[in-house]
């Protein structure tokens, strides 16, 4: 299967960053070239120590788009996984400031992706400093994301599930073979032996325990929170 440009969007605390990184790890384990795009808003808030005002939203959306476009231009044959897109900035600008001016730019950029994954609301809300407004915001944001994509005629797939199952469903949504969930659970359980020094786990693909540990550490963390 040829490389895809995939966007992961959705309401706050629905695992977008975790899913982006987990997909990248699996694809790399399958010998695919993968690049990820970080969330520009997160870096902006960490740098400024606050959330952006209305007049600052467009610059953040443009920064998100430019980062993705730059990677796509530099590595056109690689998979590109974007942790949010300008669409999310446009949705929040609409919801918080009643400002719809970002939609044309955001939707033009969204149309460049081969597939859009929308993260479902079946994960518990978790506070994350300045970046999250509260669980009450998730449903209206989710509704607005879907309505905007549908209104623009842009197809999307919603990804549900906890931990390994969410990752597996995302792989299937991308048109890729899923992971065997029973085998995943065996590997996840095996990490406890690794961490306690009782055994050396061997990856089924490359026999590199470091590789296997890196791939499934994220799944362990997610499992412990569920």
PDB file of C-alpha atoms in Angstrom:
ATOM      1  CA  UNK A   1       0.000   0.000   0.000  1.00  0.00           C
ATOM      2  CA  UNK A   2       1.321   3.430  -0.933  1.00  0.00           C
ATOM      3  CA  UNK A   3       2.001   6.080   1.696  1.00  0.00           C
ATOM      4  CA  UNK A   4      -0.910   8.113   3.005  1.00  0.00           C
ATOM      5  CA  UNK A   5      -1.317  11.566   4.452  1.00  0.00           C
ATOM      6  CA  UNK A   6      -3.557  10.993   7.471  1.00  0.00           C
ATOM      7  CA  UNK A   7      -5.084  13.516   9.880  1.00  0.00           C
ATOM      8  CA  UNK A   8      -6.064  12.626  13.449  1.00  0.00           C
ATOM      9  CA  UNK A   9      -8.627  15.116  14.769  1.00  0.00           C
ATOM     10  CA  UNK A  10     -11.194  15.150  17.549  1.00  0.00           C
ATOM     11  CA  UNK A  11     -12.279  16.695  20.821  1.00  0.00           C
ATOM     12  CA  UNK A  12      -9.908  17.177  23.736  1.00  0.00           C
ATOM     13  CA  UNK A  13      -8.758  14.194  25.794  1.00  0.00           C
ATOM     14  CA  UNK A  14      -9.678  11.639  23.136  1.00  0.00           C
ATOM     15  CA  UNK A  15      -6.182  10.263  22.625  1.00  0.00           C
ATOM     16  CA  UNK A  16      -5.107  12.051  19.440  1.00  0.00           C
ATOM     17  CA  UNK A  17      -1.440  12.348  20.401  1.00  0.00           C
ATOM     18  CA  UNK A  18      -1.282   8.809  21.771  1.00  0.00           C
ATOM     19  CA  UNK A  19      -2.910   7.408  18.645  1.00  0.00           C
ATOM     20  CA  UNK A  20      -0.616   9.380  16.327  1.00  0.00           C
ATOM     21  CA  UNK A  21       2.520   8.117  18.050  1.00  0.00           C
ATOM     22  CA  UNK A  22       1.220   4.554  18.417  1.00  0.00           C
ATOM     23  CA  UNK A  23       0.348   4.363  14.719  1.00  0.00           C
ATOM     24  CA  UNK A  24       3.785   5.683  13.842  1.00  0.00           C
ATOM     25  CA  UNK A  25       5.457   3.032  16.021  1.00  0.00           C
ATOM     26  CA  UNK A  26       3.478   0.214  14.403  1.00  0.00           C
ATOM     27  CA  UNK A  27       4.151   1.479  10.877  1.00  0.00           C
ATOM     28  CA  UNK A  28       7.871   1.791  11.579  1.00  0.00           C
ATOM     29  CA  UNK A  29       7.875  -1.735  12.982  1.00  0.00           C
ATOM     30  CA  UNK A  30       6.405  -2.760   9.621  1.00  0.00           C
ATOM     31  CA  UNK A  31       9.323  -1.058   7.859  1.00  0.00           C
ATOM     32  CA  UNK A  32       7.316   1.956   6.687  1.00  0.00           C
ATOM     33  CA  UNK A  33       8.822   5.435   6.506  1.00  0.00           C
ATOM     34  CA  UNK A  34       6.717   7.649   8.781  1.00  0.00           C
ATOM     35  CA  UNK A  35       6.750  11.301   9.825  1.00  0.00           C
ATOM     36  CA  UNK A  36       4.498  12.861  12.449  1.00  0.00           C
ATOM     37  CA  UNK A  37       3.305  16.445  12.863  1.00  0.00           C
ATOM     38  CA  UNK A  38       2.999  17.733  16.424  1.00  0.00           C
ATOM     39  CA  UNK A  39       0.143  19.880  17.676  1.00  0.00           C
ATOM     40  CA  UNK A  40       1.102  23.524  17.149  1.00  0.00           C
ATOM     41  CA  UNK A  41      -1.353  24.761  19.793  1.00  0.00           C
ATOM     42  CA  UNK A  42       0.322  22.688  22.510  1.00  0.00           C
ATOM     43  CA  UNK A  43       3.724  24.199  21.766  1.00  0.00           C
ATOM     44  CA  UNK A  44       2.214  27.691  21.601  1.00  0.00           C
ATOM     45  CA  UNK A  45       0.543  27.361  25.012  1.00  0.00           C
ATOM     46  CA  UNK A  46       3.678  25.921  26.599  1.00  0.00           C
ATOM     47  CA  UNK A  47       5.755  28.790  25.232  1.00  0.00           C
ATOM     48  CA  UNK A  48       3.316  31.598  26.087  1.00  0.00           C
ATOM     49  CA  UNK A  49       1.956  30.151  29.322  1.00  0.00           C
ATOM     50  CA  UNK A  50      -1.635  30.855  28.320  1.00  0.00           C
ATOM     51  CA  UNK A  51      -4.293  30.016  25.752  1.00  0.00           C
ATOM     52  CA  UNK A  52      -4.487  32.102  22.556  1.00  0.00           C
ATOM     53  CA  UNK A  53      -6.880  34.976  22.027  1.00  0.00           C
ATOM     54  CA  UNK A  54      -9.133  35.296  19.010  1.00  0.00           C
ATOM     55  CA  UNK A  55      -6.722  37.339  16.900  1.00  0.00           C
ATOM     56  CA  UNK A  56      -3.953  34.757  17.478  1.00  0.00           C
ATOM     57  CA  UNK A  57      -5.859  31.751  16.186  1.00  0.00           C
ATOM     58  CA  UNK A  58      -5.099  32.147  12.485  1.00  0.00           C
ATOM     59  CA  UNK A  59      -1.332  32.226  12.993  1.00  0.00           C
ATOM     60  CA  UNK A  60      -1.504  28.981  14.978  1.00  0.00           C
ATOM     61  CA  UNK A  61      -3.631  27.330  12.287  1.00  0.00           C
ATOM     62  CA  UNK A  62      -1.182  28.466   9.600  1.00  0.00           C
ATOM     63  CA  UNK A  63       1.757  27.151  11.607  1.00  0.00           C
ATOM     64  CA  UNK A  64       0.052  23.743  11.880  1.00  0.00           C
ATOM     65  CA  UNK A  65      -0.563  23.653   8.135  1.00  0.00           C
ATOM     66  CA  UNK A  66       2.940  24.778   7.208  1.00  0.00           C
ATOM     67  CA  UNK A  67       4.534  22.106   9.384  1.00  0.00           C
ATOM     68  CA  UNK A  68       2.550  19.372   7.646  1.00  0.00           C
ATOM     69  CA  UNK A  69       3.102  20.811   4.165  1.00  0.00           C
ATOM     70  CA  UNK A  70       6.845  21.074   4.766  1.00  0.00           C
ATOM     71  CA  UNK A  71       7.146  17.428   5.786  1.00  0.00           C
ATOM     72  CA  UNK A  72       4.969  16.291   2.884  1.00  0.00           C
ATOM     73  CA  UNK A  73       7.188  18.225   0.474  1.00  0.00           C
ATOM     74  CA  UNK A  74      10.457  16.971   1.963  1.00  0.00           C
ATOM     75  CA  UNK A  75       9.372  13.336   2.270  1.00  0.00           C
ATOM     76  CA  UNK A  76       6.660  12.740  -0.357  1.00  0.00           C
ATOM     77  CA  UNK A  77       7.002   8.936  -0.238  1.00  0.00           C
ATOM     78  CA  UNK A  78       6.644   8.679   3.535  1.00  0.00           C
ATOM     79  CA  UNK A  79       3.542   8.278   5.626  1.00  0.00           C
ATOM     80  CA  UNK A  80       2.494  11.530   7.275  1.00  0.00           C
ATOM     81  CA  UNK A  81       0.440  11.416  10.473  1.00  0.00           C
ATOM     82  CA  UNK A  82      -0.758  14.786  11.727  1.00  0.00           C
ATOM     83  CA  UNK A  83      -1.730  15.192  15.386  1.00  0.00           C
ATOM     84  CA  UNK A  84      -4.616  17.612  14.762  1.00  0.00           C
ATOM     85  CA  UNK A  85      -4.927  20.015  11.817  1.00  0.00           C
ATOM     86  CA  UNK A  86      -6.031  23.636  11.336  1.00  0.00           C
ATOM     87  CA  UNK A  87      -9.578  22.294  11.361  1.00  0.00           C
ATOM     88  CA  UNK A  88      -9.428  21.971  15.145  1.00  0.00           C
ATOM     89  CA  UNK A  89      -8.294  25.587  15.534  1.00  0.00           C
ATOM     90  CA  UNK A  90     -11.161  26.684  13.298  1.00  0.00           C
ATOM     91  CA  UNK A  91     -13.675  24.656  15.306  1.00  0.00           C
ATOM     92  CA  UNK A  92     -12.525  26.099  18.620  1.00  0.00           C
ATOM     93  CA  UNK A  93     -12.499  29.619  17.174  1.00  0.00           C
ATOM     94  CA  UNK A  94     -16.092  29.090  16.107  1.00  0.00           C
ATOM     95  CA  UNK A  95     -17.138  27.578  19.430  1.00  0.00           C
ATOM     96  CA  UNK A  96     -15.309  29.975  21.763  1.00  0.00           C
ATOM     97  CA  UNK A  97     -15.295  33.236  19.801  1.00  0.00           C
ATOM     98  CA  UNK A  98     -18.119  32.737  17.262  1.00  0.00           C
ATOM     99  CA  UNK A  99     -15.434  33.343  14.623  1.00  0.00           C
ATOM    100  CA  UNK A 100     -15.953  31.326  11.433  1.00  0.00           C
ATOM    101  CA  UNK A 101     -13.241  33.061   9.429  1.00  0.00           C
ATOM    102  CA  UNK A 102     -10.722  30.212   9.763  1.00  0.00           C
ATOM    103  CA  UNK A 103     -12.877  27.595   8.046  1.00  0.00           C
ATOM    104  CA  UNK A 104     -11.947  28.290   4.403  1.00  0.00           C
ATOM    105  CA  UNK A 105      -8.227  27.981   5.100  1.00  0.00           C
ATOM    106  CA  UNK A 106      -8.689  24.989   7.414  1.00  0.00           C
ATOM    107  CA  UNK A 107     -10.891  23.052   5.008  1.00  0.00           C
ATOM    108  CA  UNK A 108      -8.605  23.735   2.049  1.00  0.00           C
ATOM    109  CA  UNK A 109      -5.773  22.201   4.060  1.00  0.00           C
ATOM    110  CA  UNK A 110      -7.931  19.312   5.301  1.00  0.00           C
ATOM    111  CA  UNK A 111      -8.732  18.372   1.711  1.00  0.00           C
ATOM    112  CA  UNK A 112      -5.031  17.576   1.173  1.00  0.00           C
ATOM    113  CA  UNK A 113      -5.248  14.531   3.461  1.00  0.00           C
ATOM    114  CA  UNK A 114      -6.018  11.117   2.056  1.00  0.00           C
ATOM    115  CA  UNK A 115      -7.956  10.142   5.157  1.00  0.00           C
ATOM    116  CA  UNK A 116      -9.218  11.774   8.345  1.00  0.00           C
ATOM    117  CA  UNK A 117      -9.607   9.851  11.586  1.00  0.00           C
ATOM    118  CA  UNK A 118     -11.903  11.353  14.222  1.00  0.00           C
ATOM    119  CA  UNK A 119     -11.183  10.101  17.743  1.00  0.00           C
ATOM    120  CA  UNK A 120     -14.337   8.981  19.556  1.00  0.00           C
ATOM    121  CA  UNK A 121     -15.538  10.190  22.951  1.00  0.00           C
ATOM    122  CA  UNK A 122     -15.306   6.803  24.667  1.00  0.00           C
ATOM    123  CA  UNK A 123     -12.130   7.692  26.615  1.00  0.00           C
ATOM    124  CA  UNK A 124     -12.352   9.373  30.047  1.00  0.00           C
ATOM    125  CA  UNK A 125     -11.609  13.083  30.161  1.00  0.00           C
ATOM    126  CA  UNK A 126      -8.265  13.914  31.779  1.00  0.00           C
ATOM    127  CA  UNK A 127      -7.051  17.411  32.691  1.00  0.00           C
ATOM    128  CA  UNK A 128      -4.006  18.705  30.805  1.00  0.00           C
ATOM    129  CA  UNK A 129      -3.130  22.158  32.073  1.00  0.00           C
ATOM    130  CA  UNK A 130      -3.989  25.043  29.770  1.00  0.00           C
ATOM    131  CA  UNK A 131      -4.972  22.876  26.824  1.00  0.00           C
ATOM    132  CA  UNK A 132      -8.309  21.556  28.040  1.00  0.00           C
ATOM    133  CA  UNK A 133     -11.545  23.365  28.802  1.00  0.00           C
ATOM    134  CA  UNK A 134     -13.475  20.545  30.483  1.00  0.00           C
ATOM    135  CA  UNK A 135     -15.523  17.441  29.673  1.00  0.00           C
ATOM    136  CA  UNK A 136     -18.592  19.550  28.867  1.00  0.00           C
ATOM    137  CA  UNK A 137     -16.844  20.870  25.748  1.00  0.00           C
ATOM    138  CA  UNK A 138     -16.196  17.484  24.145  1.00  0.00           C
ATOM    139  CA  UNK A 139     -19.675  16.777  22.756  1.00  0.00           C
ATOM    140  CA  UNK A 140     -20.161  20.175  21.052  1.00  0.00           C
ATOM    141  CA  UNK A 141     -16.623  20.006  19.629  1.00  0.00           C
ATOM    142  CA  UNK A 142     -17.191  16.468  18.351  1.00  0.00           C
ATOM    143  CA  UNK A 143     -20.482  17.506  16.759  1.00  0.00           C
ATOM    144  CA  UNK A 144     -18.927  20.544  15.116  1.00  0.00           C
ATOM    145  CA  UNK A 145     -15.981  18.566  13.741  1.00  0.00           C
ATOM    146  CA  UNK A 146     -18.281  16.012  12.130  1.00  0.00           C
ATOM    147  CA  UNK A 147     -20.718  18.617  10.820  1.00  0.00           C
ATOM    148  CA  UNK A 148     -17.893  20.640   9.291  1.00  0.00           C
ATOM    149  CA  UNK A 149     -16.330  17.638   7.564  1.00  0.00           C
ATOM    150  CA  UNK A 150     -19.691  16.437   6.288  1.00  0.00           C
ATOM    151  CA  UNK A 151     -20.647  19.914   5.103  1.00  0.00           C
ATOM    152  CA  UNK A 152     -17.418  20.153   3.108  1.00  0.00           C
ATOM    153  CA  UNK A 153     -17.895  16.690   1.628  1.00  0.00           C
ATOM    154  CA  UNK A 154     -14.721  15.374   3.290  1.00  0.00           C
ATOM    155  CA  UNK A 155     -14.979  11.705   4.340  1.00  0.00           C
ATOM    156  CA  UNK A 156     -13.823  10.578   7.757  1.00  0.00           C
ATOM    157  CA  UNK A 157     -13.736   7.508   9.983  1.00  0.00           C
ATOM    158  CA  UNK A 158     -14.456   7.545  13.711  1.00  0.00           C
ATOM    159  CA  UNK A 159     -12.088   5.473  15.856  1.00  0.00           C
ATOM    160  CA  UNK A 160     -13.330   3.917  19.093  1.00  0.00           C
ATOM    161  CA  UNK A 161     -11.866   1.474  21.598  1.00  0.00           C
ATOM    162  CA  UNK A 162      -9.556   1.323  24.572  1.00  0.00           C
ATOM    163  CA  UNK A 163      -5.774   0.966  24.256  1.00  0.00           C
ATOM    164  CA  UNK A 164      -4.762  -1.812  21.811  1.00  0.00           C
ATOM    165  CA  UNK A 165      -8.287  -2.050  20.412  1.00  0.00           C
ATOM    166  CA  UNK A 166      -8.328   1.664  19.567  1.00  0.00           C
ATOM    167  CA  UNK A 167      -4.993   1.308  17.810  1.00  0.00           C
ATOM    168  CA  UNK A 168      -6.220  -1.785  15.981  1.00  0.00           C
ATOM    169  CA  UNK A 169      -9.374  -0.008  14.800  1.00  0.00           C
ATOM    170  CA  UNK A 170      -7.296   2.920  13.561  1.00  0.00           C
ATOM    171  CA  UNK A 171      -5.071   0.589  11.535  1.00  0.00           C
ATOM    172  CA  UNK A 172      -8.142  -0.971   9.930  1.00  0.00           C
ATOM    173  CA  UNK A 173      -9.569   2.490   9.206  1.00  0.00           C
ATOM    174  CA  UNK A 174      -6.332   3.333   7.383  1.00  0.00           C
ATOM    175  CA  UNK A 175      -6.811   0.245   5.219  1.00  0.00           C
ATOM    176  CA  UNK A 176      -3.954  -1.605   6.917  1.00  0.00           C
ATOM    177  CA  UNK A 177      -3.894  -5.073   8.480  1.00  0.00           C
ATOM    178  CA  UNK A 178      -4.789  -4.947  12.130  1.00  0.00           C
ATOM    179  CA  UNK A 179      -2.803  -6.380  14.971  1.00  0.00           C
ATOM    180  CA  UNK A 180      -3.835  -9.677  16.567  1.00  0.00           C
ATOM    181  CA  UNK A 181      -5.392  -8.493  19.830  1.00  0.00           C
ATOM    182  CA  UNK A 182      -4.626 -11.691  21.738  1.00  0.00           C
ATOM    183  CA  UNK A 183      -1.001 -11.468  20.626  1.00  0.00           C
ATOM    184  CA  UNK A 184      -0.938  -7.797  21.641  1.00  0.00           C
ATOM    185  CA  UNK A 185      -2.200  -8.687  25.104  1.00  0.00           C
ATOM    186  CA  UNK A 186       0.466 -11.358  25.478  1.00  0.00           C
ATOM    187  CA  UNK A 187       3.144  -8.835  24.543  1.00  0.00           C
ATOM    188  CA  UNK A 188       1.703  -6.193  26.874  1.00  0.00           C
ATOM    189  CA  UNK A 189       1.636  -8.660  29.772  1.00  0.00           C
ATOM    190  CA  UNK A 190       5.182  -9.661  28.915  1.00  0.00           C
ATOM    191  CA  UNK A 191       6.345  -6.126  29.561  1.00  0.00           C
ATOM    192  CA  UNK A 192       5.870  -6.660  33.287  1.00  0.00           C
ATOM    193  CA  UNK A 193       8.484  -9.409  33.189  1.00  0.00           C
ATOM    194  CA  UNK A 194      10.823  -7.174  31.215  1.00  0.00           C
ATOM    195  CA  UNK A 195      10.453  -4.271  33.622  1.00  0.00           C
ATOM    196  CA  UNK A 196      11.067  -6.500  36.633  1.00  0.00           C
ATOM    197  CA  UNK A 197      14.086  -8.133  35.022  1.00  0.00           C
ATOM    198  CA  UNK A 198      12.677 -11.635  35.086  1.00  0.00           C
ATOM    199  CA  UNK A 199      12.891 -12.335  31.373  1.00  0.00           C
ATOM    200  CA  UNK A 200      13.941 -10.951  27.991  1.00  0.00           C
ATOM    201  CA  UNK A 201      11.082 -10.459  25.583  1.00  0.00           C
ATOM    202  CA  UNK A 202      11.765 -11.028  21.905  1.00  0.00           C
ATOM    203  CA  UNK A 203       9.911  -9.124  19.212  1.00  0.00           C
ATOM    204  CA  UNK A 204       8.106 -11.381  16.755  1.00  0.00           C
ATOM    205  CA  UNK A 205       9.307  -9.256  13.865  1.00  0.00           C
ATOM    206  CA  UNK A 206      12.933  -8.331  14.591  1.00  0.00           C
ATOM    207  CA  UNK A 207      13.896 -10.181  17.803  1.00  0.00           C
ATOM    208  CA  UNK A 208      14.995  -6.858  19.264  1.00  0.00           C
ATOM    209  CA  UNK A 209      13.628  -6.559  22.819  1.00  0.00           C
ATOM    210  CA  UNK A 210      14.323  -2.827  22.833  1.00  0.00           C
ATOM    211  CA  UNK A 211      12.164  -2.373  19.756  1.00  0.00           C
ATOM    212  CA  UNK A 212       9.328  -4.395  21.256  1.00  0.00           C
ATOM    213  CA  UNK A 213       9.546  -2.526  24.537  1.00  0.00           C
ATOM    214  CA  UNK A 214       9.350   0.841  22.809  1.00  0.00           C
ATOM    215  CA  UNK A 215       6.374  -0.227  20.689  1.00  0.00           C
ATOM    216  CA  UNK A 216       4.205  -1.389  23.550  1.00  0.00           C
ATOM    217  CA  UNK A 217       5.205   0.907  26.408  1.00  0.00           C
ATOM    218  CA  UNK A 218       2.574   3.372  25.221  1.00  0.00           C
ATOM    219  CA  UNK A 219      -0.048   0.649  25.258  1.00  0.00           C
ATOM    220  CA  UNK A 220       0.907  -0.273  28.809  1.00  0.00           C
ATOM    221  CA  UNK A 221       0.469   3.310  29.975  1.00  0.00           C
ATOM    222  CA  UNK A 222      -2.903   3.566  28.288  1.00  0.00           C
ATOM    223  CA  UNK A 223      -4.024   0.249  29.774  1.00  0.00           C
ATOM    224  CA  UNK A 224      -3.065   1.352  33.274  1.00  0.00           C
ATOM    225  CA  UNK A 225      -5.284   4.437  32.943  1.00  0.00           C
ATOM    226  CA  UNK A 226      -8.352   2.513  31.721  1.00  0.00           C
TER     227      UNK A 226
END
